[in-house]
Amino acid sequence: MLHFTFLGTSSGVPTLTRNVSGLAIRNSKNKDWILVDAGEGTQHRIQQAKLSLQNLVAICITHVHGDHCYGLIGLLASAGMNARTAPLTIIAPKEIQQWIEVTAQLTDLHLPYPLNFTDVKESTQIQQITDQLSIQSHRLSHRVPSFAFSIIAQ
């Protein structure tokens, strides 16, 4: 069974009571979880939800608008500062990978764990993340290429 924690449901900008887009999907059989979108402030909401970045197995970014991804780099850096060493899967538009690489270079960010990128625009097959969790992407209609994700628990 999967458990859903809404980390942010606001669009565009946060409000006093709602953060921008973020959804944690946790496997009830263990502590593994998947993050869908990482708007600004998402890592604060992750802390409030008592989720560990050590148990994060994948990040899915629906599209490149800032309210869906501006919290990603800080989250990745925090995971590294908290001794994460396990590889992390990121399923996102390729622009997200480019943005992370440029930002890491310009800010001297060195992650102590590997990032395994999948360009969501090229991925329509089910991707096995762990022995119990898989992800499949689905194209949506929006101003920019956008995707939904099916999270499958085995």
GROMACS .gro file of C-alpha atoms in nm:
model
  154
    1MET     CA    1   0.000   0.000   0.000
    2LEU     CA    2   0.114   0.354  -0.069
    3HIS     CA    3   0.075   0.651   0.166
    4PHE     CA    4   0.046   1.003   0.026
    5THR     CA    5   0.167   1.316   0.206
    6PHE     CA    6   0.081   1.642   0.036
    7LEU     CA    7   0.380   1.869   0.096
    8GLY     CA    8   0.246   2.154  -0.114
    9THR     CA    9  -0.073   2.217  -0.308
   10SER     CA   10  -0.046   2.586  -0.397
   11SER     CA   11   0.016   2.695  -0.753
   12GLY     CA   12   0.259   2.961  -0.867
   13VAL     CA   13   0.349   3.107  -0.529
   14PRO     CA   14   0.319   2.976  -0.173
   15THR     CA   15   0.064   3.113   0.070
   16LEU     CA   16   0.088   3.135   0.449
   17THR     CA   17  -0.081   2.796   0.477
   18ARG     CA   18   0.015   2.617   0.154
   19ASN     CA   19   0.353   2.546  -0.001
   20VAL     CA   20   0.403   2.509  -0.377
   21SER     CA   21   0.393   2.168  -0.545
   22GLY     CA   22   0.529   1.865  -0.365
   23LEU     CA   23   0.397   1.515  -0.298
   24ALA     CA   24   0.561   1.237  -0.097
   25ILE     CA   25   0.454   0.882  -0.178
   26ARG     CA   26   0.571   0.633   0.084
   27ASN     CA   27   0.575   0.257   0.061
   28SER     CA   28   0.394   0.117   0.367
   29LYS     CA   29   0.612  -0.198   0.362
   30ASN     CA   30   0.932  -0.008   0.442
   31LYS     CA   31   1.056   0.350   0.467
   32ASP     CA   32   1.122   0.402   0.093
   33TRP     CA   33   0.950   0.701  -0.060
   34ILE     CA   34   0.925   0.894  -0.386
   35LEU     CA   35   0.898   1.271  -0.423
   36VAL     CA   36   0.687   1.418  -0.702
   37ASP     CA   37   0.787   1.781  -0.758
   38ALA     CA   38   1.011   1.989  -0.535
   39GLY     CA   39   0.885   2.344  -0.526
   40GLU     CA   40   1.065   2.600  -0.311
   41GLY     CA   41   1.039   2.511   0.058
   42THR     CA   42   0.975   2.142  -0.002
   43GLN     CA   43   1.260   2.030   0.222
   44HIS     CA   44   1.102   2.214   0.517
   45ARG     CA   45   0.779   2.028   0.457
   46ILE     CA   46   0.974   1.700   0.431
   47GLN     CA   47   1.122   1.769   0.776
   48GLN     CA   48   0.779   1.850   0.918
   49ALA     CA   49   0.644   1.524   0.772
   50LYS     CA   50   0.933   1.337   0.940
   51LEU     CA   51   1.051   1.183   0.614
   52SER     CA   52   1.418   1.096   0.579
   53LEU     CA   53   1.620   1.199   0.275
   54GLN     CA   54   1.815   0.875   0.331
   55ASN     CA   55   1.502   0.677   0.236
   56LEU     CA   56   1.419   0.887  -0.070
   57VAL     CA   57   1.454   0.654  -0.370
   58ALA     CA   58   1.338   0.876  -0.658
   59ILE     CA   59   1.239   1.229  -0.748
   60CYS     CA   60   0.994   1.292  -1.032
   61ILE     CA   61   0.960   1.644  -1.171
   62THR     CA   62   0.642   1.704  -1.371
   63HIS     CA   63   0.771   2.006  -1.566
   64VAL     CA   64   1.025   2.289  -1.557
   65HIS     CA   65   0.814   2.567  -1.403
   66GLY     CA   66   0.977   2.702  -1.087
   67ASP     CA   67   0.692   2.618  -0.852
   68HIS     CA   68   0.763   2.252  -0.931
   69CYS     CA   69   1.145   2.247  -0.914
   70TYR     CA   70   1.305   2.546  -0.738
   71GLY     CA   71   1.347   2.350  -0.414
   72LEU     CA   72   1.530   2.063  -0.581
   73ILE     CA   73   1.892   2.181  -0.558
   74GLY     CA   74   1.870   2.270  -0.190
   75LEU     CA   75   1.710   1.934  -0.118
   76LEU     CA   76   1.990   1.750  -0.304
   77ALA     CA   77   2.255   1.950  -0.118
   78SER     CA   78   2.089   1.882   0.219
   79ALA     CA   79   2.078   1.509   0.145
   80GLY     CA   80   2.453   1.520   0.083
   81MET     CA   81   2.521   1.719   0.400
   82ASN     CA   82   2.321   1.458   0.592
   83ALA     CA   83   2.559   1.181   0.476
   84ARG     CA   84   2.352   1.033   0.195
   85THR     CA   85   2.566   0.799  -0.018
   86ALA     CA   86   2.303   0.585  -0.196
   87PRO     CA   87   2.230   0.665  -0.562
   88LEU     CA   88   1.919   0.872  -0.628
   89THR     CA   89   1.699   0.841  -0.936
   90ILE     CA   90   1.565   1.161  -1.091
   91ILE     CA   91   1.297   1.132  -1.359
   92ALA     CA   92   1.249   1.476  -1.512
   93PRO     CA   93   1.277   1.682  -1.829
   94LYS     CA   94   1.643   1.691  -1.942
   95GLU     CA   95   1.651   2.064  -1.867
   96ILE     CA   96   1.640   1.975  -1.497
   97GLN     CA   97   1.960   1.772  -1.532
   98GLN     CA   98   2.125   2.060  -1.718
   99TRP     CA   99   2.011   2.307  -1.450
  100ILE     CA  100   2.148   2.088  -1.170
  101GLU     CA  101   2.482   2.044  -1.348
  102VAL     CA  102   2.525   2.418  -1.417
  103THR     CA  103   2.418   2.517  -1.066
  104ALA     CA  104   2.650   2.258  -0.910
  105GLN     CA  105   2.940   2.391  -1.116
  106LEU     CA  106   2.868   2.757  -1.043
  107THR     CA  107   2.815   2.703  -0.669
  108ASP     CA  108   3.085   2.440  -0.614
  109LEU     CA  109   2.825   2.182  -0.509
  110HIS     CA  110   2.967   1.829  -0.484
  111LEU     CA  111   2.716   1.558  -0.402
  112PRO     CA  112   2.860   1.251  -0.224
  113TYR     CA  113   2.611   1.027  -0.403
  114PRO     CA  114   2.536   0.959  -0.770
  115LEU     CA  115   2.230   1.097  -0.948
  116ASN     CA  116   2.075   0.864  -1.205
  117PHE     CA  117   1.880   1.077  -1.453
  118THR     CA  118   1.603   0.963  -1.682
  119ASP     CA  119   1.474   1.213  -1.938
  120VAL     CA  120   1.099   1.188  -1.884
  121LYS     CA  121   1.038   1.296  -2.244
  122GLU     CA  122   1.215   0.979  -2.363
  123SER     CA  123   1.072   0.744  -2.102
  124THR     CA  124   0.735   0.577  -2.151
  125GLN     CA  125   0.826   0.234  -2.016
  126ILE     CA  126   0.776   0.129  -1.657
  127GLN     CA  127   1.097   0.198  -1.465
  128GLN     CA  128   1.178  -0.030  -1.171
  129ILE     CA  129   1.306   0.187  -0.884
  130THR     CA  130   1.325  -0.070  -0.603
  131ASP     CA  131   1.209  -0.429  -0.578
  132GLN     CA  132   0.874  -0.293  -0.456
  133LEU     CA  133   0.827   0.037  -0.645
  134SER     CA  134   0.803   0.123  -1.014
  135ILE     CA  135   0.726   0.446  -1.198
  136GLN     CA  136   0.571   0.513  -1.537
  137SER     CA  137   0.536   0.858  -1.691
  138HIS     CA  138   0.245   0.990  -1.896
  139ARG     CA  139   0.247   1.302  -2.115
  140LEU     CA  140   0.005   1.583  -2.022
  141SER     CA  141  -0.114   1.898  -2.197
  142HIS     CA  142   0.033   2.223  -2.056
  143ARG     CA  143   0.219   2.531  -2.185
  144VAL     CA  144   0.547   2.340  -2.149
  145PRO     CA  145   0.603   1.965  -2.180
  146SER     CA  146   0.447   1.815  -1.867
  147PHE     CA  147   0.410   1.467  -1.726
  148ALA     CA  148   0.210   1.270  -1.472
  149PHE     CA  149   0.354   0.969  -1.295
  150SER     CA  150   0.202   0.633  -1.207
  151ILE     CA  151   0.363   0.492  -0.894
  152ILE     CA  152   0.322   0.115  -0.885
  153ALA     CA  153   0.367  -0.087  -0.566
  154GLN     CA  154   0.443  -0.456  -0.612
   0.00000   0.00000   0.00000
